[in-house]
PDB file of C-alpha atoms in Angstrom:
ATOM      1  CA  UNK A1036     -50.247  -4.114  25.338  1.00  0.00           C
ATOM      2  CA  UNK A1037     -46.812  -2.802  23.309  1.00  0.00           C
ATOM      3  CA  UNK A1038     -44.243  -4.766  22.595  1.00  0.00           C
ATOM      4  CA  UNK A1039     -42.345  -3.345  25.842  1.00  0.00           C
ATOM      5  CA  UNK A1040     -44.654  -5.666  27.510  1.00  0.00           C
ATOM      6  CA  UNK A1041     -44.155  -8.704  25.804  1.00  0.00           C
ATOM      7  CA  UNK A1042     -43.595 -11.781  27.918  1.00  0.00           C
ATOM      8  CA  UNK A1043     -40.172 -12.028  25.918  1.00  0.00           C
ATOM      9  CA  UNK A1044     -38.837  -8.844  26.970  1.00  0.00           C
ATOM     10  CA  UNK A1045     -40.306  -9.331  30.688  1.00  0.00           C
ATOM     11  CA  UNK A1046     -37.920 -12.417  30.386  1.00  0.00           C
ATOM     12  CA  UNK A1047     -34.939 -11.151  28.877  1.00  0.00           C
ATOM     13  CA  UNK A1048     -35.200  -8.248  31.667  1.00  0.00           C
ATOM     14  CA  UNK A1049     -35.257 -10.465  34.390  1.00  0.00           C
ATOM     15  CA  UNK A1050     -32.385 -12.732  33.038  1.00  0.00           C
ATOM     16  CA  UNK A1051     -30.685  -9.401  33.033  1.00  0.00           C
ATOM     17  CA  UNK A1052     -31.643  -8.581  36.764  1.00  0.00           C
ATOM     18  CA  UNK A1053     -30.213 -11.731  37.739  1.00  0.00           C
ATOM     19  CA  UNK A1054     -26.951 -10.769  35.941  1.00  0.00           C
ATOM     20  CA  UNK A1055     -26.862  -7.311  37.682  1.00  0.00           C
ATOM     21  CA  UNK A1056     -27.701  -9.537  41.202  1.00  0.00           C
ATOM     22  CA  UNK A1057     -24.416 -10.763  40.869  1.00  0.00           C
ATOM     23  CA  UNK A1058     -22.834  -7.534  40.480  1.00  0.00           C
ATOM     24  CA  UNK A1059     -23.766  -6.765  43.853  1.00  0.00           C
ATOM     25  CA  UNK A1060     -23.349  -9.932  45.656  1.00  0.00           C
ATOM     26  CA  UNK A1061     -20.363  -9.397  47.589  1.00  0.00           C
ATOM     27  CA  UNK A1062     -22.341  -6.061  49.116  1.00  0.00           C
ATOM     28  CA  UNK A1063     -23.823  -6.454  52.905  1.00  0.00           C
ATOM     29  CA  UNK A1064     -26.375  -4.556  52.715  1.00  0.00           C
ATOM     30  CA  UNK A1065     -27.870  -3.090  56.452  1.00  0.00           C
ATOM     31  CA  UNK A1066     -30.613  -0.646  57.267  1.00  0.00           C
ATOM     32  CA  UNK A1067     -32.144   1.023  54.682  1.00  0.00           C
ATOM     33  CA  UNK A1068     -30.248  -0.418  52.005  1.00  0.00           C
ATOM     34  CA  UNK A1069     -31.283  -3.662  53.184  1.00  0.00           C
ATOM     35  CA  UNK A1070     -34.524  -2.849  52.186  1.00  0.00           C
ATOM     36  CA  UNK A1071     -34.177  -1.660  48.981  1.00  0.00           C
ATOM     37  CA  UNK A1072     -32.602  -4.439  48.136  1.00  0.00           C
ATOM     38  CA  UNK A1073     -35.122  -7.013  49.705  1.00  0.00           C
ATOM     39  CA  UNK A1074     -37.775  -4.571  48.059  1.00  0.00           C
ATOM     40  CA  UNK A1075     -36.176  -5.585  44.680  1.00  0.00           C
ATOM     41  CA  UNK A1076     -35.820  -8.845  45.259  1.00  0.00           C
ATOM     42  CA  UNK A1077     -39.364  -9.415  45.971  1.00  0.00           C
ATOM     43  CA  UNK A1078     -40.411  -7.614  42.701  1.00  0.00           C
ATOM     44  CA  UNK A1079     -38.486  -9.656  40.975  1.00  0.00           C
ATOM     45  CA  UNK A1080     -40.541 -12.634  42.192  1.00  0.00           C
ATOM     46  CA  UNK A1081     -43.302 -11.449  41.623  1.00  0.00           C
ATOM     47  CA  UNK A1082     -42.475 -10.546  38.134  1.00  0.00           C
ATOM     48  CA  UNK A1083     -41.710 -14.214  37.768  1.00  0.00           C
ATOM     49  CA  UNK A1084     -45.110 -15.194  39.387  1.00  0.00           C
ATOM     50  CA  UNK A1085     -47.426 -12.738  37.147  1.00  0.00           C
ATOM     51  CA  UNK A1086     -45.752 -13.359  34.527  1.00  0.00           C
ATOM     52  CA  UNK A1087     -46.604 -17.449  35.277  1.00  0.00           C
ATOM     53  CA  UNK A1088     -50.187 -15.670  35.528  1.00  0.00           C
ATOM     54  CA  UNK A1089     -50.000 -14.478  32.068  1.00  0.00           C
ATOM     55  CA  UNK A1090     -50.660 -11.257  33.873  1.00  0.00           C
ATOM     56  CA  UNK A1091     -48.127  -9.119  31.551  1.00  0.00           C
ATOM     57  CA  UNK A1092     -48.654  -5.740  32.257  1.00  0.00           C
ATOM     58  CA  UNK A1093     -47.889  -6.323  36.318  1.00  0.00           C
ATOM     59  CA  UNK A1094     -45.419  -8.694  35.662  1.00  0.00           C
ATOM     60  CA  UNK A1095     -43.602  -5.047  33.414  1.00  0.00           C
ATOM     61  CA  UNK A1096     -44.510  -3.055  35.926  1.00  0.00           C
ATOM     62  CA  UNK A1097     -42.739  -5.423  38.817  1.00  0.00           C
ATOM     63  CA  UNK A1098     -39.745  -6.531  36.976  1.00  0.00           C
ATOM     64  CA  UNK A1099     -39.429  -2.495  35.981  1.00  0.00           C
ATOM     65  CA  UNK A1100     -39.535  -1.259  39.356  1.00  0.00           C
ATOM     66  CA  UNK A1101     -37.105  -4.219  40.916  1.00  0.00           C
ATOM     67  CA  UNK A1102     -34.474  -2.793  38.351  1.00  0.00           C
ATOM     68  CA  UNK A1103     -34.860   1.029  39.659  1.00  0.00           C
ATOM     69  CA  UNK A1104     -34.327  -0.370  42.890  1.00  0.00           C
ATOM     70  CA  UNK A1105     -31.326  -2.816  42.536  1.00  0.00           C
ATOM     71  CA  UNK A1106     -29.809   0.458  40.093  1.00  0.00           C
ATOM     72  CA  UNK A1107     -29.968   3.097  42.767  1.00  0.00           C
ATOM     73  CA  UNK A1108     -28.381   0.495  45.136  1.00  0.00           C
ATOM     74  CA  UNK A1109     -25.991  -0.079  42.498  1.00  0.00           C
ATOM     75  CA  UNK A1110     -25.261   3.768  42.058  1.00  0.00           C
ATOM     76  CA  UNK A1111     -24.639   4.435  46.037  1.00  0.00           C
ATOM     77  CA  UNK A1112     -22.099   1.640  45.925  1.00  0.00           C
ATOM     78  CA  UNK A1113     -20.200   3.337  42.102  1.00  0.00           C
ATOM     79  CA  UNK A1114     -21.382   0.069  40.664  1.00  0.00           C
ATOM     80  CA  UNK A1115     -22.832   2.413  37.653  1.00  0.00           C
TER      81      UNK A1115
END
């Protein structure tokens, strides 16, 4: 494991997912973006739950993927 994969940075990037959550809270999301979205909200829970695990590597990988998710939402919408 690298230091990208510490449980501290795994926490600090989903604090930061929350933040960016907000961003797009006033969004209603349908169809396919609906999915996305849901997508990245369940990574993001189960970043939190591997990373209760001690399972570090999944709970990257998860919190890692939720944020490509929520950004490409976050992109369509000229949020970034």
């Amino acid at each position: 494991m690298n230091d990208l994969e510490s449980a501290e940075k795994i926490a600090i990037d989903i604090e930061k997912l929350e933040r960016n959550l907000k961003q797009v809270a006033h969004i209603t999301f349908e169809g396919s973006e609906k999915e996305v979205y849901d997508r990245a909200i369940d990574y993001k829970n189960d970043s939190k739950y591997y990373l209760e695990k001690e399972d570090i590597r999944t709970a990257f990988g998860c919190i890692e993927y939720s944020h490509g998710l929520l950004d490409a939402l976050r992109m369509i919408h000229g949020l970034i």
